[in-house]
PDB file of C-alpha atoms in Angstrom:
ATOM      1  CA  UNK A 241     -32.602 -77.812  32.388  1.00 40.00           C
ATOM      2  CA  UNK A 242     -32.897 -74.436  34.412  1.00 45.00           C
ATOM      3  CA  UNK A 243     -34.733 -71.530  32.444  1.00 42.00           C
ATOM      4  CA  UNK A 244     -33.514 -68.457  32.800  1.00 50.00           C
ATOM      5  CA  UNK A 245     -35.471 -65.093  33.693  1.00 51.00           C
ATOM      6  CA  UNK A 246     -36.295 -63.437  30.242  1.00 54.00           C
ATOM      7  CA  UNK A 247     -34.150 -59.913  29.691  1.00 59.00           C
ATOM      8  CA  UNK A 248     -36.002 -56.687  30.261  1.00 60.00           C
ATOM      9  CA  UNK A 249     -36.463 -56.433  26.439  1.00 68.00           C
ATOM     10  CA  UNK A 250     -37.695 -59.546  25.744  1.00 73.00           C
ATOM     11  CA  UNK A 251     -40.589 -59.111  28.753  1.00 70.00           C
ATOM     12  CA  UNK A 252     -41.353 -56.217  26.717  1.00 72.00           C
ATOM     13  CA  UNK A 253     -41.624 -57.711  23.047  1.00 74.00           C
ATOM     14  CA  UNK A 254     -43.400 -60.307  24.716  1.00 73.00           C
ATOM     15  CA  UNK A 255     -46.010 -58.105  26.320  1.00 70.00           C
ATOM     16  CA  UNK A 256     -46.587 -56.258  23.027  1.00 72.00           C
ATOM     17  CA  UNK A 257     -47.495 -58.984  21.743  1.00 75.00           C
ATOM     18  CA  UNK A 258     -49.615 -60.270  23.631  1.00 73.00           C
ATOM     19  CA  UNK A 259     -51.342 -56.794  24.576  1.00 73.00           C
ATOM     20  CA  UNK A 260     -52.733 -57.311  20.488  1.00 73.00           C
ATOM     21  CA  UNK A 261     -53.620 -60.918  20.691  1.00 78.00           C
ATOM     22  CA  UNK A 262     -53.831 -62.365  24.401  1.00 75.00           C
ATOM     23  CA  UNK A 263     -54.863 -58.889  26.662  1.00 73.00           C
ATOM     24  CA  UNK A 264     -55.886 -60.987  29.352  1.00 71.00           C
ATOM     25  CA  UNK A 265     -52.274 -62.675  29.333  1.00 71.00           C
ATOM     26  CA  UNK A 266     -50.896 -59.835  28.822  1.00 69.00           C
ATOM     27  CA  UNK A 267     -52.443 -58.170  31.875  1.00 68.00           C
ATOM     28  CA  UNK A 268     -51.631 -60.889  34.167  1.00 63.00           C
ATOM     29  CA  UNK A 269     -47.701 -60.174  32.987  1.00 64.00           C
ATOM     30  CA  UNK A 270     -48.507 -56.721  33.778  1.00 65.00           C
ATOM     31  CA  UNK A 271     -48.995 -57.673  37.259  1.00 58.00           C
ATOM     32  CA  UNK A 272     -46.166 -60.044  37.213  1.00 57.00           C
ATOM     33  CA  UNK A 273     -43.663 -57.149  35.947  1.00 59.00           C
ATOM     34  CA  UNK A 274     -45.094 -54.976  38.491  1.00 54.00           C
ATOM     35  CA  UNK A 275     -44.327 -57.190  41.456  1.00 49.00           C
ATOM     36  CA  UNK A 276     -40.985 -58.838  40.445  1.00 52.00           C
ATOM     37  CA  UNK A 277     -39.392 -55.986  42.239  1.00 49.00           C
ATOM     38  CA  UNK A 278     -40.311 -56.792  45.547  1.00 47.00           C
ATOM     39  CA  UNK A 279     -39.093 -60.668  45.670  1.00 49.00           C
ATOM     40  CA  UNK A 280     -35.244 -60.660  47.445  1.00 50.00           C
ATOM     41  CA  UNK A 281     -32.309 -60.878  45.674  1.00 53.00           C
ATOM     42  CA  UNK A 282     -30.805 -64.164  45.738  1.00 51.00           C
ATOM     43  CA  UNK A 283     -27.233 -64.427  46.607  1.00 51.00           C
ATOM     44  CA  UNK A 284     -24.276 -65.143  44.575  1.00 55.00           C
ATOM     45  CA  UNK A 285     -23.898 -68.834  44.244  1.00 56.00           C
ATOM     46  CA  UNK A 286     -27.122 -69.709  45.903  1.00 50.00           C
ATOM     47  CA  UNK A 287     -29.519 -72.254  44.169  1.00 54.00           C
ATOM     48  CA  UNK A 288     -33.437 -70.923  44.301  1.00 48.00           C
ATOM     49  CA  UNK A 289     -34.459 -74.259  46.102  1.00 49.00           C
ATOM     50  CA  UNK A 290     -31.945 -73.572  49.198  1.00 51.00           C
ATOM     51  CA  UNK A 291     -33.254 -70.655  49.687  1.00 47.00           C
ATOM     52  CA  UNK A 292     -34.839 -70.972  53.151  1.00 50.00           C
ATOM     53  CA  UNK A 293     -37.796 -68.104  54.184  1.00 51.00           C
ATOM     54  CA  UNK A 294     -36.363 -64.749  54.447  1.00 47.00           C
ATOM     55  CA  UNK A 295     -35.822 -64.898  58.318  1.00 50.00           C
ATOM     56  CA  UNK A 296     -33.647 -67.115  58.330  1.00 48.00           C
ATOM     57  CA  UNK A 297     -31.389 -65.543  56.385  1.00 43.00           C
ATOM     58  CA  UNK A 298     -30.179 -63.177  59.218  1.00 49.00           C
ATOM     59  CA  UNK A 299     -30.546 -61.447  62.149  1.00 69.00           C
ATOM     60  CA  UNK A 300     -33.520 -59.647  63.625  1.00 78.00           C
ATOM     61  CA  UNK A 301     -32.513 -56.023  62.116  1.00 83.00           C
ATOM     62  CA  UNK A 302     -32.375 -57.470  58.749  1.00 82.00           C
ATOM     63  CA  UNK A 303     -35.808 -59.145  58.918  1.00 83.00           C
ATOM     64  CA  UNK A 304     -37.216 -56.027  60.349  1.00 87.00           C
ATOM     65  CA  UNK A 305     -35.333 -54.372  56.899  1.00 87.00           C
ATOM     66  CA  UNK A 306     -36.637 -57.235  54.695  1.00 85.00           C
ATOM     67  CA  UNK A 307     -40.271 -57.316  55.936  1.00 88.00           C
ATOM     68  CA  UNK A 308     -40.643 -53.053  55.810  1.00 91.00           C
ATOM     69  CA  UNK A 309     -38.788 -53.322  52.537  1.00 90.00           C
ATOM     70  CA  UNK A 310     -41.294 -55.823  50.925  1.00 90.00           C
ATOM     71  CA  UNK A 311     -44.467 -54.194  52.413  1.00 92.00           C
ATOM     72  CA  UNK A 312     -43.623 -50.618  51.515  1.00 92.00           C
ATOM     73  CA  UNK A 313     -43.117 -51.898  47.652  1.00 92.00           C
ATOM     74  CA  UNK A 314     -46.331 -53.850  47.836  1.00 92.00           C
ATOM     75  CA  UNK A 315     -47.860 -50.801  48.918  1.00 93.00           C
ATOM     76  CA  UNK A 316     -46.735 -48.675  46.414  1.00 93.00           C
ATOM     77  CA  UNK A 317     -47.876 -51.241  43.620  1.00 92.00           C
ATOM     78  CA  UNK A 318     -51.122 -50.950  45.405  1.00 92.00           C
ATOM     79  CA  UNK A 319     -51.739 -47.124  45.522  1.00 93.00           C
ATOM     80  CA  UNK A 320     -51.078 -46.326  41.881  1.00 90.00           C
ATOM     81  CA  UNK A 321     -54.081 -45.709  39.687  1.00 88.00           C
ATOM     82  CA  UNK A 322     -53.255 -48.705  37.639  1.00 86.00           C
ATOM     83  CA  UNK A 323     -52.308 -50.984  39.963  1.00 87.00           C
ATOM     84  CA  UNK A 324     -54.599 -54.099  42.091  1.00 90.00           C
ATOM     85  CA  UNK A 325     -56.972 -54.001  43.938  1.00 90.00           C
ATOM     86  CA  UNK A 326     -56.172 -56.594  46.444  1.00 92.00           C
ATOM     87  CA  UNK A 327     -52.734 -58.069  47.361  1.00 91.00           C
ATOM     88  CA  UNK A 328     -50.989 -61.151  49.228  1.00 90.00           C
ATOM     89  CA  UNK A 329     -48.025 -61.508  51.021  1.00 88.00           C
ATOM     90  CA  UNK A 330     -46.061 -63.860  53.007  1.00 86.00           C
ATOM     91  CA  UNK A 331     -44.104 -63.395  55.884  1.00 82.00           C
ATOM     92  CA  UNK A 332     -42.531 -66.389  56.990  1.00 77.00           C
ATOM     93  CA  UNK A 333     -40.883 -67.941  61.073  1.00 78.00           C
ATOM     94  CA  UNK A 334     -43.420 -67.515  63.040  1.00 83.00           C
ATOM     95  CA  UNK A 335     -43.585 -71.724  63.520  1.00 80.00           C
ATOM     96  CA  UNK A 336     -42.761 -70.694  67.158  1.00 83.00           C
ATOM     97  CA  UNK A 337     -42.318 -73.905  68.766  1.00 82.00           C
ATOM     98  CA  UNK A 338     -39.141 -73.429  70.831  1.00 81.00           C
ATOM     99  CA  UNK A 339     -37.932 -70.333  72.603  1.00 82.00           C
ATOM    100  CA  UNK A 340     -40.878 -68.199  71.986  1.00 87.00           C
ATOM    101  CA  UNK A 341     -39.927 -65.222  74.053  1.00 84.00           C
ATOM    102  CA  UNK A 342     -43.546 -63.164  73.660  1.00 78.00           C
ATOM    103  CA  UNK A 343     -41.967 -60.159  75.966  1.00 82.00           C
ATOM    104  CA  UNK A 344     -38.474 -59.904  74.926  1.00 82.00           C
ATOM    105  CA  UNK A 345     -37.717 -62.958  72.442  1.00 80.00           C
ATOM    106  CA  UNK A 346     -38.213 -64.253  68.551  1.00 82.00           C
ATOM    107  CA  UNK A 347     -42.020 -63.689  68.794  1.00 86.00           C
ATOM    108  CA  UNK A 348     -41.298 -60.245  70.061  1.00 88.00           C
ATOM    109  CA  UNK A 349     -38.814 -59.761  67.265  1.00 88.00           C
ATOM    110  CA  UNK A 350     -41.364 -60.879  64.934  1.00 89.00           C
ATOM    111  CA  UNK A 351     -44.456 -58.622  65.858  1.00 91.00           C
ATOM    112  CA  UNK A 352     -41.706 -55.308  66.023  1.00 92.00           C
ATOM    113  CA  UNK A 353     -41.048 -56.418  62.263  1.00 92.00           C
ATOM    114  CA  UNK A 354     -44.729 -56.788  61.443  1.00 93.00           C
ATOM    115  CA  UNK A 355     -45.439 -53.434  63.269  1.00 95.00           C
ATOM    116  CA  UNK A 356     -43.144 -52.080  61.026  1.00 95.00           C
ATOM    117  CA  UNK A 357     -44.363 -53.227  57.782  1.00 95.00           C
ATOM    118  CA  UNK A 358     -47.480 -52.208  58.374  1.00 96.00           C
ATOM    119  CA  UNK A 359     -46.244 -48.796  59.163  1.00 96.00           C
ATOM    120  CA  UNK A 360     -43.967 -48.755  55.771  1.00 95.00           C
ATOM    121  CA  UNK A 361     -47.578 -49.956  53.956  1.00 95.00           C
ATOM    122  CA  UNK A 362     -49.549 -46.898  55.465  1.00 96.00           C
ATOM    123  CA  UNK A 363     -46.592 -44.578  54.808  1.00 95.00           C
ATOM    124  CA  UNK A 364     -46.120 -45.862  50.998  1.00 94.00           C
ATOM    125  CA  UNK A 365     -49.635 -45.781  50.161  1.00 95.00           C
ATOM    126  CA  UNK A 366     -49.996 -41.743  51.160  1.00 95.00           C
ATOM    127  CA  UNK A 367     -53.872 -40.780  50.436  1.00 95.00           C
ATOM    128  CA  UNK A 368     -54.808 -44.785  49.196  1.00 95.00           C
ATOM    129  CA  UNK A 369     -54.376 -45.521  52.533  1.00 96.00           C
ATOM    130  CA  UNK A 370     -57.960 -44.121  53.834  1.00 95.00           C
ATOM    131  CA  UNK A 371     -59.424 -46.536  51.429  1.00 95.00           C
ATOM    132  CA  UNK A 372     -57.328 -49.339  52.043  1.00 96.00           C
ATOM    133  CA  UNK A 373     -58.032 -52.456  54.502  1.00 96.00           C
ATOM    134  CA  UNK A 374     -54.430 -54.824  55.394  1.00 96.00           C
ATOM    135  CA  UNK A 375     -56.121 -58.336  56.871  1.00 96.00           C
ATOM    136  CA  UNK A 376     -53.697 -60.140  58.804  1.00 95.00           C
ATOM    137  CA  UNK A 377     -54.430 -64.061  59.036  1.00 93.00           C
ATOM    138  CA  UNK A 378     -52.287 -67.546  59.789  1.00 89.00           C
ATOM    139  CA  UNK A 379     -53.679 -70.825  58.348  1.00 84.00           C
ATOM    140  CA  UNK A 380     -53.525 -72.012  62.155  1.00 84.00           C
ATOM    141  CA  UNK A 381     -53.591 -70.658  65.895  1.00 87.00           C
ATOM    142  CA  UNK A 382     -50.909 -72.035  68.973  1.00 88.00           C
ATOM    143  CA  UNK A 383     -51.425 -74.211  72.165  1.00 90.00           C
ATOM    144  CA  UNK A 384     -52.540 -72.214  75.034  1.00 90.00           C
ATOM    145  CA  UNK A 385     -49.992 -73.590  77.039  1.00 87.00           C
ATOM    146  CA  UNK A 386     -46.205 -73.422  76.640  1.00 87.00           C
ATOM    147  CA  UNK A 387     -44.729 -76.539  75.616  1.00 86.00           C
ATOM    148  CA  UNK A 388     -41.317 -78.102  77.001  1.00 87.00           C
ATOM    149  CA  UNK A 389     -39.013 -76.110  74.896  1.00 86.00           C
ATOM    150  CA  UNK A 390     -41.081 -72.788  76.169  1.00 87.00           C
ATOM    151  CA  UNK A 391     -42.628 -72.308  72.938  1.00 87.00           C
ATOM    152  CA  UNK A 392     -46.427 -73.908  72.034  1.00 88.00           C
ATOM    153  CA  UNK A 393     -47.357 -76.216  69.108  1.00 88.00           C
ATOM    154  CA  UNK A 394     -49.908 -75.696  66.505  1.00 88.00           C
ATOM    155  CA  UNK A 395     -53.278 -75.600  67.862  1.00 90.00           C
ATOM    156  CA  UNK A 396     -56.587 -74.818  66.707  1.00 90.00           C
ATOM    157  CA  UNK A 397     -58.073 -71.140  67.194  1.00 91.00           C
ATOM    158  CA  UNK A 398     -56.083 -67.598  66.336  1.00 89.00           C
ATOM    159  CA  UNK A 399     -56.261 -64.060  66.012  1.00 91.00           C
ATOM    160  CA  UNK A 400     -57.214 -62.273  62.913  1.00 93.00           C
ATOM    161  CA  UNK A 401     -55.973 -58.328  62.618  1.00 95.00           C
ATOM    162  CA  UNK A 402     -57.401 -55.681  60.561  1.00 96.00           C
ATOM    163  CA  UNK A 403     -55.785 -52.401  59.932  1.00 96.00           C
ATOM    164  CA  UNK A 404     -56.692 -49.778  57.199  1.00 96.00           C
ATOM    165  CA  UNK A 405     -57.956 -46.385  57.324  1.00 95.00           C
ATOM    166  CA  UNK A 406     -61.050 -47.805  55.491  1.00 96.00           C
ATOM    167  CA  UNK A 407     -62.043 -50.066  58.520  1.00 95.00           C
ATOM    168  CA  UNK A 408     -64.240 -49.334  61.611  1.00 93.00           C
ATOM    169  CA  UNK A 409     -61.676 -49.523  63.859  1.00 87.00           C
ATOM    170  CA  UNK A 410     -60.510 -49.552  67.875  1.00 90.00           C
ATOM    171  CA  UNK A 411     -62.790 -53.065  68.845  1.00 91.00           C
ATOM    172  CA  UNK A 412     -62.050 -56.176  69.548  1.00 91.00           C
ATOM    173  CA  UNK A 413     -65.137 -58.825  68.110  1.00 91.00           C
ATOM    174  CA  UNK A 414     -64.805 -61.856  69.751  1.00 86.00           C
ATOM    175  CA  UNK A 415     -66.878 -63.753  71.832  1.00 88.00           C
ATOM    176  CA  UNK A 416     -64.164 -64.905  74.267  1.00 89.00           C
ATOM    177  CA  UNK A 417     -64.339 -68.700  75.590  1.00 88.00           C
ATOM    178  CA  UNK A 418     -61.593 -68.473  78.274  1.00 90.00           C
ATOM    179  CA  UNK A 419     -58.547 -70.849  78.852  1.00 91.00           C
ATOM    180  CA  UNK A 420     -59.422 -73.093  81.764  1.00 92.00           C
ATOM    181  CA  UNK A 421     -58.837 -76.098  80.863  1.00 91.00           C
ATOM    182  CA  UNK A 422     -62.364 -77.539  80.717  1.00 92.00           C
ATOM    183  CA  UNK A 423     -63.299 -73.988  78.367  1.00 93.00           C
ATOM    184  CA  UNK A 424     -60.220 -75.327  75.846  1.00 93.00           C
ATOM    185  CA  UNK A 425     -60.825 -77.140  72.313  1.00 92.00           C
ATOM    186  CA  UNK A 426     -59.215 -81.119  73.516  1.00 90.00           C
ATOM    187  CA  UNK A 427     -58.091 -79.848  76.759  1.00 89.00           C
ATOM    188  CA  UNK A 428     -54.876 -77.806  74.958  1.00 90.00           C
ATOM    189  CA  UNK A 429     -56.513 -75.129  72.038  1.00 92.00           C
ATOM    190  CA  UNK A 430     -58.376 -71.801  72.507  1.00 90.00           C
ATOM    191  CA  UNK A 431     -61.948 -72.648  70.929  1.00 91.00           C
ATOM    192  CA  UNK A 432     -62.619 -71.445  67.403  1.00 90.00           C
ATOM    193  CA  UNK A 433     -65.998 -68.857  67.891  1.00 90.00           C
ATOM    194  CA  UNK A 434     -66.105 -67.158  65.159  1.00 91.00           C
ATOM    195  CA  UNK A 435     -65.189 -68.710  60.551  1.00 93.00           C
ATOM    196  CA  UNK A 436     -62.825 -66.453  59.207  1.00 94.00           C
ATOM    197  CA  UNK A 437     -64.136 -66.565  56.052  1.00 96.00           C
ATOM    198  CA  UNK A 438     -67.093 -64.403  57.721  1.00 96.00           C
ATOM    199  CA  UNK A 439     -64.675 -61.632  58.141  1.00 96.00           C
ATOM    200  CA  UNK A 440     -63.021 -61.969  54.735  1.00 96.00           C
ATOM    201  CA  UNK A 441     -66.386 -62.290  53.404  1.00 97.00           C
ATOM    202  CA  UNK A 442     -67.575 -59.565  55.285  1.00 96.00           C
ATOM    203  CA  UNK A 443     -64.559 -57.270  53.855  1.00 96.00           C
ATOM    204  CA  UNK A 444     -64.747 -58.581  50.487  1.00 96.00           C
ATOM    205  CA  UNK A 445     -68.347 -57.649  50.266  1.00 96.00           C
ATOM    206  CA  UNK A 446     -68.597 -53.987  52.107  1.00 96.00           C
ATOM    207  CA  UNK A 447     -65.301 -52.863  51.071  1.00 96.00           C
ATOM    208  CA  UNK A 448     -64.906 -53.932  47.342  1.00 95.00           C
ATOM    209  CA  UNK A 449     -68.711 -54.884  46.797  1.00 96.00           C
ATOM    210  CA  UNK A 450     -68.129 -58.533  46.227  1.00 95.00           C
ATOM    211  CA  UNK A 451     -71.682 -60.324  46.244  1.00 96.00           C
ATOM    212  CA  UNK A 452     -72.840 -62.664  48.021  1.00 95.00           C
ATOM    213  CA  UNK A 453     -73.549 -65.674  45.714  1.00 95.00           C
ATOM    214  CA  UNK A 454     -70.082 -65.264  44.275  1.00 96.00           C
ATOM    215  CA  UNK A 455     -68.743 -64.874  47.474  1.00 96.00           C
ATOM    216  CA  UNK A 456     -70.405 -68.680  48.226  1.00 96.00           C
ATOM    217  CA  UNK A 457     -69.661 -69.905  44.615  1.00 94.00           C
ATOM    218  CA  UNK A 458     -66.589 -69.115  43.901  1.00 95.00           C
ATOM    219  CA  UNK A 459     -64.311 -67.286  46.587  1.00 95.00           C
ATOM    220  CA  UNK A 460     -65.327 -69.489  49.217  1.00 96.00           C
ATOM    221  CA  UNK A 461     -66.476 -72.707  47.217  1.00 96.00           C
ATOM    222  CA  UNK A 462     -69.515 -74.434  49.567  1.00 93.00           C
ATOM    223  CA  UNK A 463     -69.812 -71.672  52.190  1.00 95.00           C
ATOM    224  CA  UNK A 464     -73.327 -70.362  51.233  1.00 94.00           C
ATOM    225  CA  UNK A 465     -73.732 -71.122  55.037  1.00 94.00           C
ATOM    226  CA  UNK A 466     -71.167 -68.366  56.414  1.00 95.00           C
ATOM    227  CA  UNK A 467     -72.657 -65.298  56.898  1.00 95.00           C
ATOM    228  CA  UNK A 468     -70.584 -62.148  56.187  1.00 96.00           C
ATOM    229  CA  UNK A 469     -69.416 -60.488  59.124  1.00 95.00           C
ATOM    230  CA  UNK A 470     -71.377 -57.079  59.388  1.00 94.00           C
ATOM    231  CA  UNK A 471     -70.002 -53.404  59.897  1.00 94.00           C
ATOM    232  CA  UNK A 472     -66.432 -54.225  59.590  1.00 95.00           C
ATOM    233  CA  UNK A 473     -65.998 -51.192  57.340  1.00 94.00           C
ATOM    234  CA  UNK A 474     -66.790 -47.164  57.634  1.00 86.00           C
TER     235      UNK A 474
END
């Protein structure tokens, strides 16, 4: 049996309630409430589990639309008094494994539509955005070689991004191991040099004063041996 999203009034009863006996649950619905505007309407006839990730769901101007449309939104959620502190999204198809294109093709496509939602984020945050830091991460890097179908596979290293008027900015930390073929992780991945969770622990820590031992404990369970990346922020 499907359950059906609760009416407007209901979500409200509900969170009346709960603000007198359950504030913490009530809170987290809060948050919930808050963000339901920026998931995607669903369209008419169209089961939740066939929906695919939002890129495939059209061409390149309407993922550039989508991806502005949900960043500006989270933004907004972001910058009021009363809102988060930190937020998450997801922005799905960049499994580039055929037809790449990095000049003129899909991956191009994609980076113009992430350029743009980080532009819609800066703009929808106004003044927030001096004390704001957007971390841009992928749970894995590419080959450093194109593959058959001129696209490249899932390999080892990647790039992190950080934007945000709150960051020290304009530098590139990396200490660079090089691509011939004897410098490369198995003979086909750029070598990992550097944890990420060093940079998120660095960010965590200087920018919302996270500390250390929970940082070890509990955001990043076993890590007491990562250092925090230093001087990230201003």
């Amino acid at each position: 049996m499907a359950l059906r999203d609760g009416a407007g009034d209901t979500q409200a009863r509900l969170l009346d309630l709960y603000r007198h006996t359950d504030p913490e649950l009530a809170r987290v619905m809060e948050d919930r409430m808050a963000l339901a505007p920026l998931t995607p309407a669903r369209p008419t006839g169209v089961r939740p589990q066939d929906m695919g990730p939002a890129v495939q769901l059209g061409n390149i101007n309407l993922i550039k639309s989508y991806f502005a449309e949900v960043a500006g939104a989270a933004g907004k959620v972001l910058a009021s008094a009363d809102g988060p502190r930190v937020g998450a999204l997801a922005l799905d198809g960049w499994d580039t494994h055929a037809n790449e294109g990095a000049v003129t093709g899909r991956l191009a496509n994609l980076l113009g539509a992430l350029d743009g939602a980080l532009a819609a984020i800066e703009q929808s945050m106004g003044p927030a955005w001096q004390e704001t830091v957007v971390a841009l991460i992928t749970e894995f890097g590419r080959t450093a070689r194109i593959n058959g179908t001129d696209g490249t596979d899932h390999g080892t290293a990647t790039v992190a991004l950080l934007v945000g008027g709150a960051l020290k900015g304009g530098r590139v930390i990396a200490d660079w191991p090089g691509l011939k073929e004897v410098d490369l992780h198995d003979k086909r991945d750029l070598k990992a040099t550097a944890d990420l969770r060093a940079v998120l622990k660095g960010l965590l820590r200087d920018h919302l004063r996270v500390e250390d031992r929970v940082l070890a404990a509990d955001v990043f369970p076993g890590s007491a041996g990562v250092m925090a990346m230093e001087g990230l922020v201003g």
